[in-house]
Coordinates of C-alpha atoms in Angstrom, one line a residue:
M1 CA -138.8 -60.1 -24.3
M2 CA -140.7 -62.4 -22.0
E3 CA -139.9 -60.1 -19.0
N4 CA -142.3 -57.6 -20.5
I5 CA -145.1 -60.1 -20.4
E6 CA -144.4 -61.1 -16.9
D7 CA -144.2 -57.5 -15.6
P8 CA -147.4 -57.0 -13.5
S9 CA -147.7 -53.3 -14.3
P10 CA -150.5 -52.4 -16.7
L11 CA -149.2 -51.6 -20.2
R12 CA -149.3 -47.9 -20.9
I13 CA -148.5 -45.6 -23.9
T14 CA -146.5 -42.9 -22.0
P15 CA -144.0 -45.3 -20.3
T16 CA -143.5 -47.0 -23.7
V17 CA -142.8 -43.8 -25.5
R18 CA -140.5 -42.7 -22.7
A19 CA -138.6 -46.0 -22.8
L20 CA -138.3 -45.9 -26.6
S21 CA -136.9 -42.4 -26.4
S22 CA -134.4 -43.4 -23.8
A23 CA -133.3 -46.3 -25.9
L24 CA -132.8 -44.2 -29.0
R25 CA -131.0 -41.3 -27.2
G26 CA -128.7 -43.4 -25.1
K27 CA -126.4 -41.0 -23.1
R28 CA -127.1 -38.0 -25.3
D29 CA -129.0 -36.2 -22.6
S30 CA -125.8 -35.4 -20.9
D31 CA -123.9 -34.9 -24.2
R32 CA -125.3 -31.5 -25.2
G33 CA -121.9 -29.8 -25.3
N34 CA -120.8 -31.9 -28.3
G35 CA -120.9 -29.4 -31.1
D36 CA -123.7 -27.0 -31.8
R37 CA -126.4 -29.6 -32.5
V38 CA -129.6 -29.4 -30.4
F39 CA -131.2 -32.8 -29.8
P40 CA -135.0 -33.0 -29.7
E41 CA -137.0 -33.4 -26.6
P42 CA -137.6 -37.1 -25.6
E43 CA -141.4 -36.9 -26.1
K44 CA -141.0 -35.7 -29.7
L45 CA -138.8 -38.5 -30.8
W46 CA -141.6 -41.0 -31.2
F47 CA -145.3 -41.0 -31.8
K48 CA -147.9 -43.6 -31.5
E49 CA -149.7 -44.7 -34.6
S50 CA -153.5 -44.7 -34.6
S51 CA -154.8 -45.1 -38.2
A52 CA -155.8 -48.5 -39.4
K53 CA -153.5 -48.0 -42.5
N54 CA -150.3 -47.3 -40.5
L55 CA -151.0 -50.0 -37.9
R56 CA -150.7 -52.6 -40.5
N57 CA -146.9 -52.3 -40.4
R58 CA -146.0 -50.3 -37.3
D59 CA -147.2 -49.2 -33.9
F60 CA -144.6 -46.5 -33.0
L61 CA -142.5 -44.4 -35.4
S62 CA -139.5 -42.2 -34.9
P63 CA -139.5 -40.1 -38.1
T64 CA -136.5 -39.7 -40.3
T65 CA -136.3 -36.0 -39.4
M66 CA -135.7 -37.0 -35.8
L67 CA -133.2 -39.6 -36.6
N68 CA -131.2 -37.0 -38.6
T69 CA -131.0 -34.8 -35.6
L70 CA -129.6 -37.6 -33.5
Y71 CA -127.2 -39.2 -36.0
A72 CA -125.2 -37.3 -38.6
D73 CA -126.1 -39.7 -41.4
G74 CA -129.5 -40.6 -40.0
Q75 CA -128.3 -44.2 -39.7
V76 CA -129.3 -45.9 -36.4
P77 CA -126.2 -47.7 -35.0
P78 CA -126.6 -51.4 -34.3
V79 CA -126.2 -51.0 -30.6
V80 CA -129.1 -48.5 -30.5
M81 CA -131.3 -50.9 -32.6
S82 CA -130.4 -53.6 -30.1
R83 CA -131.6 -51.4 -27.2
V84 CA -134.8 -50.6 -29.0
L85 CA -135.6 -54.2 -29.9
S86 CA -134.9 -55.5 -26.4
L87 CA -137.0 -52.8 -24.7
H88 CA -138.6 -53.7 -21.4
G89 CA -139.6 -52.0 -18.2
S90 CA -142.6 -51.2 -16.0
G91 CA -145.7 -50.6 -18.1
V92 CA -143.8 -50.9 -21.4
L93 CA -145.5 -52.7 -24.3
P94 CA -143.5 -55.7 -25.5
V95 CA -141.6 -55.2 -28.7
A96 CA -141.8 -57.8 -31.5
G97 CA -139.5 -56.1 -34.1
G98 CA -138.5 -53.0 -35.9
E99 CA -136.6 -51.6 -38.8
V100 CA -135.5 -48.4 -40.4
M101 CA -137.5 -47.6 -43.5
G102 CA -138.0 -44.5 -45.7
E103 CA -140.3 -42.9 -43.2
G104 CA -138.1 -43.6 -40.2
L105 CA -137.5 -46.2 -37.5
R106 CA -140.7 -48.1 -37.0
V107 CA -141.5 -50.5 -34.2
R108 CA -144.0 -53.3 -33.9
V109 CA -145.5 -54.4 -30.6
D110 CA -145.8 -58.1 -29.8
R111 CA -149.5 -58.1 -30.2
A112 CA -150.3 -61.6 -29.0
A113 CA -148.4 -60.8 -25.8
A114 CA -150.2 -57.5 -25.4
F115 CA -153.6 -59.1 -25.9
R116 CA -152.8 -61.7 -23.3
T117 CA -151.4 -59.1 -20.8
V118 CA -154.4 -56.8 -21.1
L119 CA -157.3 -59.2 -21.5
A120 CA -156.5 -62.4 -19.6
D121 CA -157.3 -60.9 -16.2
G122 CA -160.3 -58.9 -17.3
A123 CA -158.6 -55.6 -18.2
T124 CA -159.9 -54.0 -14.9
E125 CA -156.6 -52.0 -14.5
Y126 CA -157.2 -50.3 -17.8
L127 CA -160.6 -48.9 -16.9
K128 CA -159.6 -46.5 -14.2
P129 CA -157.0 -43.7 -13.8
S130 CA -153.4 -44.9 -13.7
S131 CA -153.0 -43.4 -10.2
Q132 CA -155.2 -42.1 -7.4
R133 CA -154.8 -38.6 -6.3
Q134 CA -155.7 -36.6 -3.2
G135 CA -157.3 -33.2 -2.7
C136 CA -160.5 -31.3 -2.6
V137 CA -162.1 -29.4 -5.5
V138 CA -165.2 -27.1 -5.4
L139 CA -166.9 -26.9 -8.8
N140 CA -168.7 -23.5 -8.8
C141 CA -171.3 -22.9 -11.5
P142 CA -172.2 -19.2 -11.7
A143 CA -175.2 -20.0 -14.0
L144 CA -177.0 -21.6 -11.1
H145 CA -176.5 -18.7 -8.6
P146 CA -179.5 -16.6 -7.6
R147 CA -179.6 -13.3 -9.5
P148 CA -181.5 -12.5 -7.2
N149 CA -183.8 -15.5 -7.8
T150 CA -182.8 -19.1 -8.5
P151 CA -182.8 -19.7 -12.2
T152 CA -185.5 -21.9 -13.8
P153 CA -185.5 -24.1 -16.9
D154 CA -187.2 -21.3 -18.7
T155 CA -184.6 -18.7 -17.8
L156 CA -181.5 -20.9 -18.2
G157 CA -179.8 -20.2 -21.5
L158 CA -178.1 -22.9 -23.6
G159 CA -174.7 -21.5 -22.9
Q160 CA -175.4 -21.7 -19.2
L161 CA -176.7 -25.3 -19.6
R162 CA -173.4 -26.1 -21.3
T163 CA -171.5 -24.9 -18.2
V164 CA -173.7 -27.0 -15.8
L165 CA -173.2 -30.2 -17.9
L166 CA -169.5 -29.5 -18.1
A167 CA -169.2 -29.0 -14.3
D168 CA -171.1 -32.3 -13.8
H169 CA -168.7 -34.1 -16.2
M170 CA -165.7 -32.6 -14.5
G171 CA -167.0 -33.7 -11.1
A172 CA -167.3 -37.3 -12.2
L173 CA -163.8 -37.3 -13.8
L174 CA -162.2 -35.8 -10.7
R175 CA -163.9 -38.2 -8.3
R176 CA -162.6 -41.1 -10.4
Q177 CA -159.1 -39.8 -9.9
G178 CA -159.6 -39.7 -6.1
F179 CA -160.5 -36.0 -5.5
T180 CA -163.2 -35.1 -3.0
V181 CA -165.6 -32.9 -5.1
F182 CA -168.2 -30.4 -3.9
F183 CA -170.6 -28.5 -6.1
C184 CA -171.7 -24.8 -5.7
P185 CA -174.3 -23.4 -5.4
T186 CA -176.6 -25.6 -3.4
L187 CA -180.0 -25.5 -5.1
P188 CA -183.4 -25.3 -3.3
K189 CA -184.9 -28.7 -2.8
D190 CA -187.8 -29.6 -5.1
S191 CA -187.1 -26.5 -7.3
D192 CA -187.9 -26.6 -11.0
I193 CA -184.3 -26.3 -11.9
S194 CA -183.3 -29.2 -9.7
A195 CA -186.0 -31.4 -11.3
F196 CA -184.9 -30.3 -14.8
L197 CA -181.3 -31.2 -14.1
R198 CA -182.3 -34.6 -12.7
A199 CA -184.1 -35.3 -16.0
L200 CA -180.7 -34.9 -17.7
G201 CA -179.0 -37.2 -15.2
V202 CA -177.4 -34.3 -13.2
D203 CA -177.5 -35.0 -9.4
W204 CA -176.8 -31.4 -8.2
P205 CA -176.8 -30.9 -4.4
T206 CA -179.9 -29.4 -2.9
A207 CA -181.0 -28.1 0.5
P208 CA -184.3 -26.9 2.0
A209 CA -185.4 -23.7 0.4
N210 CA -185.0 -21.7 3.7
W211 CA -181.5 -23.0 4.3
T212 CA -178.8 -20.3 4.9
N213 CA -175.3 -20.2 6.3
E214 CA -175.5 -16.9 8.2
E215 CA -172.5 -17.7 10.4
R216 CA -170.2 -18.1 7.3
E217 CA -171.7 -15.0 5.7
E218 CA -171.0 -12.9 8.8
K219 CA -167.4 -14.2 9.0
I220 CA -166.7 -13.3 5.4
Q221 CA -168.3 -9.9 5.9
E222 CA -166.0 -9.3 8.9
A223 CA -163.0 -10.5 6.8
L224 CA -163.8 -8.1 4.0
E225 CA -164.2 -5.2 6.5
S226 CA -160.7 -5.9 7.8
S227 CA -159.2 -6.8 4.4
P228 CA -156.1 -4.8 3.3
Y229 CA -157.9 -4.3 0.0
R230 CA -160.9 -2.6 1.5
E231 CA -161.3 0.9 0.0
K232 CA -160.9 3.8 2.4
E233 CA -163.1 6.8 2.2
M234 CA -160.3 9.0 0.9
E235 CA -159.7 6.5 -2.0
R236 CA -163.3 6.6 -3.2
G237 CA -163.0 10.2 -4.4
R238 CA -160.1 9.1 -6.7
R239 CA -161.8 6.0 -7.9
T240 CA -163.3 6.0 -11.4
S241 CA -165.9 3.5 -12.4
G242 CA -165.3 1.3 -15.4
G243 CA -164.9 -2.3 -16.6
G244 CA -168.5 -3.1 -15.9
V245 CA -168.6 -1.8 -12.3
R246 CA -171.6 0.4 -11.8
S247 CA -171.0 4.1 -11.4
A248 CA -172.3 5.6 -8.2
E249 CA -174.3 8.8 -7.6
E250 CA -172.9 11.4 -5.2
G251 CA -173.3 10.1 -1.6
E252 CA -174.3 6.6 -2.7
D253 CA -171.0 5.2 -1.4
E254 CA -171.5 6.3 2.1
G255 CA -171.4 3.3 4.5
V256 CA -171.0 0.8 1.6
L257 CA -168.1 -1.7 2.0
R258 CA -166.1 -1.6 -1.2
V259 CA -163.1 -3.8 -2.1
N260 CA -160.4 -2.9 -4.6
L261 CA -160.2 -6.1 -6.7
K262 CA -157.5 -4.8 -9.0
R263 CA -155.1 -4.2 -6.1
A264 CA -155.9 -7.7 -4.8
F265 CA -154.7 -9.6 -7.9
Q266 CA -151.9 -7.2 -8.6
E267 CA -150.3 -7.3 -5.2
E268 CA -150.7 -11.0 -4.9
G269 CA -149.1 -11.6 -8.3
L270 CA -152.2 -13.4 -9.8
L271 CA -152.1 -13.6 -13.6
G272 CA -154.8 -13.6 -16.1
Y273 CA -157.4 -11.3 -14.4
D274 CA -159.1 -8.4 -16.2
P275 CA -157.2 -5.2 -15.4
S276 CA -160.6 -3.3 -15.5
L277 CA -162.1 -5.3 -12.5
G278 CA -162.0 -2.1 -10.4
T279 CA -163.9 -2.2 -7.2
C280 CA -166.9 -4.3 -6.0
T281 CA -169.3 -4.1 -3.1
G282 CA -168.8 -6.8 -0.5
E283 CA -172.5 -7.5 0.0
A284 CA -173.0 -8.2 -3.7
E285 CA -172.1 -11.8 -3.5
R286 CA -174.2 -13.4 -0.8
A287 CA -174.7 -16.5 -2.9
L288 CA -171.0 -17.4 -2.7
H289 CA -170.8 -16.6 1.0
Q290 CA -173.5 -19.1 1.8
E291 CA -171.8 -22.1 0.5
R292 CA -170.3 -24.8 2.8
F293 CA -166.7 -24.7 1.6
P294 CA -164.6 -27.5 3.3
S295 CA -161.5 -26.5 5.3
S296 CA -159.5 -29.0 3.1
L297 CA -160.3 -27.1 -0.1
V298 CA -157.4 -27.1 -2.5
T299 CA -158.9 -25.7 -5.7
A300 CA -162.0 -23.8 -6.7
L301 CA -162.8 -24.4 -10.3
H302 CA -165.3 -21.8 -11.6
V303 CA -167.1 -23.3 -14.7
T304 CA -168.5 -20.2 -16.4
S305 CA -169.7 -19.0 -19.8
C306 CA -167.7 -16.3 -21.6
Q307 CA -170.5 -13.9 -20.9
D308 CA -170.2 -14.4 -17.2
E309 CA -166.4 -14.5 -17.0
F310 CA -166.0 -10.9 -15.9
R311 CA -168.5 -11.2 -13.1
Q312 CA -166.9 -14.5 -11.9
Q313 CA -163.5 -12.9 -11.8
Q314 CA -165.0 -10.2 -9.5
I315 CA -166.4 -12.9 -7.2
A316 CA -163.0 -14.8 -7.2
M317 CA -161.1 -11.7 -6.2
L318 CA -163.7 -10.7 -3.6
W319 CA -163.2 -14.2 -2.1
R320 CA -159.5 -13.7 -2.3
A321 CA -159.7 -10.3 -0.6
S322 CA -161.6 -12.0 2.3
G323 CA -158.5 -14.0 3.1
A324 CA -159.1 -17.2 1.2
K325 CA -155.7 -18.4 -0.2
H326 CA -157.0 -21.4 -2.1
T327 CA -156.2 -21.7 -5.8
Q328 CA -159.0 -20.5 -8.0
R329 CA -159.1 -21.4 -11.7
H330 CA -161.6 -20.5 -14.4
L331 CA -162.9 -22.9 -17.0
V332 CA -164.5 -20.6 -19.5
C333 CA -167.0 -21.9 -22.1
G334 CA -167.8 -20.5 -25.5
P335 CA -171.3 -19.6 -26.5
V336 CA -174.0 -21.9 -27.8
K337 CA -175.5 -20.7 -31.1
T338 CA -178.9 -21.7 -32.6
P339 CA -179.1 -20.0 -36.0
G340 CA -182.7 -18.9 -36.8
S341 CA -184.0 -19.8 -33.3
H342 CA -183.8 -18.7 -29.7
L343 CA -184.4 -21.5 -27.3
T344 CA -184.3 -21.8 -23.5
A345 CA -182.8 -24.8 -21.9
A346 CA -186.4 -26.2 -21.2
Q347 CA -187.4 -25.7 -24.9
Y348 CA -184.2 -27.4 -26.1
L349 CA -184.7 -30.4 -23.9
Q350 CA -188.4 -30.7 -24.9
L351 CA -187.4 -30.5 -28.6
R352 CA -184.8 -33.1 -28.4
R353 CA -187.0 -35.5 -26.4
G354 CA -189.8 -35.2 -28.9
Q355 CA -187.3 -35.8 -31.8
M356 CA -185.8 -38.8 -30.0
K357 CA -189.3 -40.3 -29.4
E358 CA -190.2 -39.8 -33.1
A359 CA -187.0 -41.3 -34.3
S360 CA -187.5 -44.3 -32.1
E361 CA -191.1 -44.9 -33.2
M362 CA -190.0 -44.7 -36.9
K363 CA -187.4 -47.4 -36.2
Y364 CA -189.1 -49.7 -33.7
G365 CA -192.8 -49.0 -34.4
D366 CA -195.6 -49.7 -31.9
Q367 CA -193.3 -51.3 -29.3
V368 CA -192.1 -47.8 -28.3
E369 CA -194.5 -47.5 -25.3
G370 CA -194.5 -48.1 -21.6
Q371 CA -192.1 -47.2 -18.8
T372 CA -189.2 -49.1 -20.2
W373 CA -189.2 -47.1 -23.4
D374 CA -189.9 -43.9 -21.5
D375 CA -186.6 -44.6 -19.6
I376 CA -184.7 -45.4 -22.8
I377 CA -185.9 -42.2 -24.5
K378 CA -184.9 -40.2 -21.4
V379 CA -181.4 -41.6 -21.4
M380 CA -181.0 -41.3 -25.1
T381 CA -182.2 -37.7 -25.0
S382 CA -179.7 -36.9 -22.2
A383 CA -176.9 -38.6 -24.3
T384 CA -177.9 -36.5 -27.3
V385 CA -177.8 -33.2 -25.3
R386 CA -174.6 -34.0 -23.5
F387 CA -172.7 -35.0 -26.7
E388 CA -174.0 -31.9 -28.6
L389 CA -172.8 -29.6 -25.8
L390 CA -169.7 -31.3 -24.6
S391 CA -168.0 -32.7 -27.8
T392 CA -166.6 -29.3 -28.7
V393 CA -163.4 -27.8 -27.2
H394 CA -164.9 -25.8 -24.2
T395 CA -163.4 -22.5 -25.3
S396 CA -165.1 -22.8 -28.8
P397 CA -168.7 -21.9 -29.7
V398 CA -171.2 -24.7 -30.3
T399 CA -173.7 -24.4 -33.1
L400 CA -176.9 -26.4 -32.8
D401 CA -179.4 -27.4 -35.5
V402 CA -182.7 -26.8 -33.6
Q403 CA -185.0 -26.8 -36.5
K404 CA -187.8 -29.2 -36.1
E405 CA -187.1 -30.9 -39.3
G406 CA -183.5 -31.5 -38.2
G407 CA -183.5 -33.6 -35.1
V408 CA -181.8 -36.7 -34.0
S409 CA -181.3 -40.0 -35.7
T410 CA -180.9 -43.6 -34.5
K411 CA -178.6 -44.3 -37.5
G412 CA -175.1 -43.2 -38.4
P413 CA -172.3 -41.7 -36.3
R414 CA -174.4 -38.9 -34.8
G415 CA -172.9 -38.4 -31.3
G416 CA -174.7 -39.7 -28.3
V417 CA -177.3 -41.8 -30.0
F418 CA -174.7 -43.6 -32.0
V419 CA -172.5 -44.3 -28.9
M420 CA -175.5 -45.6 -26.9
Y421 CA -176.6 -47.8 -29.8
N422 CA -173.2 -49.5 -30.1
C423 CA -173.0 -50.0 -26.3
A424 CA -176.4 -51.7 -26.5
R425 CA -175.1 -54.0 -29.4
L426 CA -172.4 -55.3 -27.0
H427 CA -175.0 -56.2 -24.5
T428 CA -177.1 -57.9 -27.2
L429 CA -174.1 -59.9 -28.3
F430 CA -173.5 -61.3 -24.8
D431 CA -177.2 -62.0 -24.3
S432 CA -177.0 -64.1 -27.5
Y433 CA -173.9 -65.9 -26.3
E434 CA -175.6 -66.7 -22.9
R435 CA -178.6 -68.1 -24.7
G436 CA -176.3 -70.2 -26.8
V437 CA -174.7 -71.6 -23.6
D438 CA -178.1 -72.4 -22.2
K439 CA -179.0 -74.3 -25.4
G440 CA -175.7 -76.2 -25.2
L441 CA -174.3 -74.7 -28.4
Y442 CA -171.3 -73.1 -26.7
P443 CA -169.3 -73.9 -23.5
E444 CA -168.8 -71.4 -20.8
I445 CA -165.9 -68.9 -21.4
P446 CA -162.7 -70.5 -19.9
E447 CA -160.0 -68.7 -17.9
G448 CA -157.9 -66.3 -19.9
S449 CA -154.8 -68.3 -19.1
Q450 CA -156.2 -71.2 -21.1
L451 CA -156.6 -69.2 -24.3
D452 CA -154.2 -68.6 -27.2
F453 CA -154.6 -64.8 -27.9
S454 CA -152.4 -65.1 -31.1
S455 CA -155.7 -66.0 -32.8
L456 CA -156.7 -62.3 -32.7
K457 CA -155.3 -61.4 -36.1
E458 CA -158.0 -59.1 -37.6
E459 CA -156.7 -55.6 -37.8
G460 CA -159.8 -54.1 -36.1
E461 CA -159.0 -56.2 -33.0
W462 CA -155.6 -54.6 -32.5
L463 CA -157.0 -51.2 -33.3
L464 CA -159.6 -51.5 -30.5
L465 CA -157.0 -52.6 -28.0
F466 CA -154.2 -50.2 -28.9
N467 CA -156.3 -47.1 -29.6
Y468 CA -158.9 -47.5 -26.8
L469 CA -158.3 -50.1 -24.1
V470 CA -154.7 -49.3 -23.4
P471 CA -154.8 -45.5 -23.6
F472 CA -158.0 -45.0 -21.6
S473 CA -156.5 -44.8 -18.1
E474 CA -154.1 -42.1 -19.2
L475 CA -157.1 -40.2 -20.8
L476 CA -158.8 -40.3 -17.4
D477 CA -155.7 -38.7 -15.8
Q478 CA -155.7 -35.6 -17.8
S479 CA -158.2 -33.3 -16.0
G480 CA -156.4 -33.7 -12.6
Q481 CA -153.0 -33.1 -14.3
A482 CA -154.3 -29.9 -15.8
L483 CA -155.4 -28.6 -12.4
D484 CA -151.9 -29.2 -11.1
C485 CA -150.3 -27.0 -13.8
E486 CA -148.9 -23.9 -12.2
G487 CA -148.8 -20.6 -14.1
G488 CA -150.8 -19.8 -17.2
G489 CA -153.1 -17.3 -15.5
A490 CA -156.6 -17.5 -14.1
R491 CA -158.0 -19.6 -17.0
V492 CA -157.4 -23.4 -17.1
N493 CA -157.7 -25.3 -20.3
I494 CA -158.8 -28.9 -19.8
K495 CA -159.5 -31.2 -22.7
T496 CA -163.1 -31.6 -21.6
E497 CA -164.2 -32.8 -25.1
Q498 CA -162.0 -35.8 -25.1
I499 CA -164.3 -38.4 -23.5
C500 CA -167.1 -37.6 -25.9
K501 CA -164.7 -37.7 -28.9
F502 CA -163.2 -40.9 -27.6
L503 CA -166.6 -42.6 -27.3
V504 CA -167.6 -41.5 -30.8
S505 CA -164.4 -42.7 -32.3
L506 CA -164.5 -46.0 -30.4
S507 CA -168.1 -46.5 -31.6
K508 CA -167.1 -46.0 -35.3
D509 CA -164.2 -48.5 -35.1
F510 CA -166.3 -51.0 -33.1
S511 CA -169.2 -50.7 -35.5
S512 CA -166.9 -51.3 -38.4
Y513 CA -165.4 -54.3 -36.8
Y514 CA -168.7 -55.7 -35.6
N515 CA -170.3 -55.4 -39.0
R516 CA -167.3 -57.2 -40.6
V517 CA -166.6 -60.0 -38.2
H518 CA -169.0 -62.7 -37.2
V519 CA -168.1 -63.0 -33.5
L520 CA -170.4 -65.9 -32.5
G521 CA -169.3 -68.5 -35.0
E522 CA -170.4 -72.0 -35.8
P523 CA -170.5 -74.2 -32.6
L524 CA -167.4 -76.1 -33.7
P525 CA -164.7 -76.9 -31.1
H526 CA -161.8 -75.9 -33.3
L527 CA -163.3 -72.4 -33.7
F528 CA -164.0 -71.9 -29.9
N529 CA -160.5 -70.5 -29.0
Q530 CA -160.8 -67.5 -31.4
M531 CA -164.4 -66.9 -30.4
F532 CA -163.5 -66.8 -26.7
C533 CA -160.6 -64.5 -27.4
R534 CA -162.9 -62.1 -29.2
L535 CA -165.4 -62.3 -26.4
Y536 CA -162.7 -61.4 -23.9
L537 CA -161.9 -58.4 -26.1
L538 CA -165.5 -57.3 -26.5
R539 CA -166.3 -57.9 -22.8
A540 CA -163.5 -55.5 -21.9
L541 CA -164.8 -53.1 -24.5
R542 CA -168.3 -53.3 -22.9
E543 CA -166.8 -52.4 -19.6
L544 CA -164.8 -49.6 -21.2
Y545 CA -168.1 -48.1 -22.5
H546 CA -169.6 -48.3 -19.1
S547 CA -166.6 -46.6 -17.5
A548 CA -166.5 -43.8 -20.0
L549 CA -170.2 -43.2 -20.0
D550 CA -170.1 -43.1 -16.2
T551 CA -167.9 -40.0 -16.4
L552 CA -170.9 -38.4 -18.3
N553 CA -173.4 -39.7 -15.8
L554 CA -175.0 -41.7 -18.5
P555 CA -176.3 -45.3 -17.7
P556 CA -175.7 -47.8 -20.5
I557 CA -178.6 -48.8 -22.6
R558 CA -178.7 -52.6 -22.5
Q559 CA -181.2 -53.3 -25.3
L560 CA -182.5 -51.5 -28.3

């Protein structure tokens, strides 16, 4: 088993499950002609445990139902058990043991070896995507396009704000994976909407208010005029309006360029577009024409509300009819509901900021004043808003409590505030340790190679490593993998809620551990090894918080 430990590849969940499946199946992949039995897919043979209760006796489990599909009597042959227990390979977690029990074949990881492999060198490989990718993505947010005027914080709805924050989050995730990312539309510099988004930590691209891209607009206009999907005069008489396309009075069509969008997606075999798209006037979408789309564009991802989806499909097909062959996908968000109230984006932010300041004053008293606290409240408000709007599956509606007596709390697992508070606790812990070093209470943290990580025996320590540090890089991979998926139609479903849910779950488990374990113990030499191992774990956890918060464009709060 030592070969696992010496393998320089970072430990990953997916390669481990794949190797376990291969060990259990043996040569059965090519043995499907043996009788009528259908063997399960490899990824269904095992699952990773995550609950504290199950992790007390197993880390991976192949349920009895799966064993029964592989072996007539459900008994795992000794040669198979030997393969499972001697498991090794690139990225595979080291195995300490396993046995068949009533629930199935359970496997335990060599935890000391895993702690040492992950933590000894700082865990940096676990804080970034498992592989870097190439390509260019344009994130188009229809909520910010002029209609005909640029939106303002007082005209932006909460559903539209959700799409902007989601586009911002997706941009950060895709950049981490190696993609070049552009945002559309470009906002007027010094506009109210640009300042409003900056207050939420959104750095949306801007340009001088008088900026245009007339050359590109002319080229697209020319392309539409020569498009095979341009409607001829004789076709207009047969065309019927519908599906949201405005009907025209007699004679109104003369001289107006119209494009048959339905033909565009039908003839090009594009799935998932509304069959009632009908026709659209070419000059109706100047906002899209004016954007600086790079020549290396691979994918345009339209992040839109369900109310705007039809209009965005029109724009996508109009662009396609102009000759653009790039992949276009639609990330469609459900509505944001505020029972009993109707708030604009500006009113919502103002309400949450006031509640955040009030909650802080109730907890910390008169010290809540000055620029430092203004900055803290700004970040905490942004965290509250982002977690409220992004923690739900993007296709589902979000329901907000916007009653003044509701509000935010600095206590309890309440989304963004709770996450930021626990991140700050880690900074406070290391500040306390550094002060102890300055006073001569503790020595400096030694190199990881000098520590015995078998001292990490508390169940919360393994849970933090196995459920959060090890899987995080694969979590970062998911948005790029979803964009790669072919088929499935115009919509793309990306698990956009997972980073927020990951951070909330991490904060609950870390808080439970931190409240139960006294990390900075008595300054006694025989206790230092365990203390240093815990500090290695929590230092990696602190960097994990930073990495995850960075995908939400939230700076960490270092002190509360």
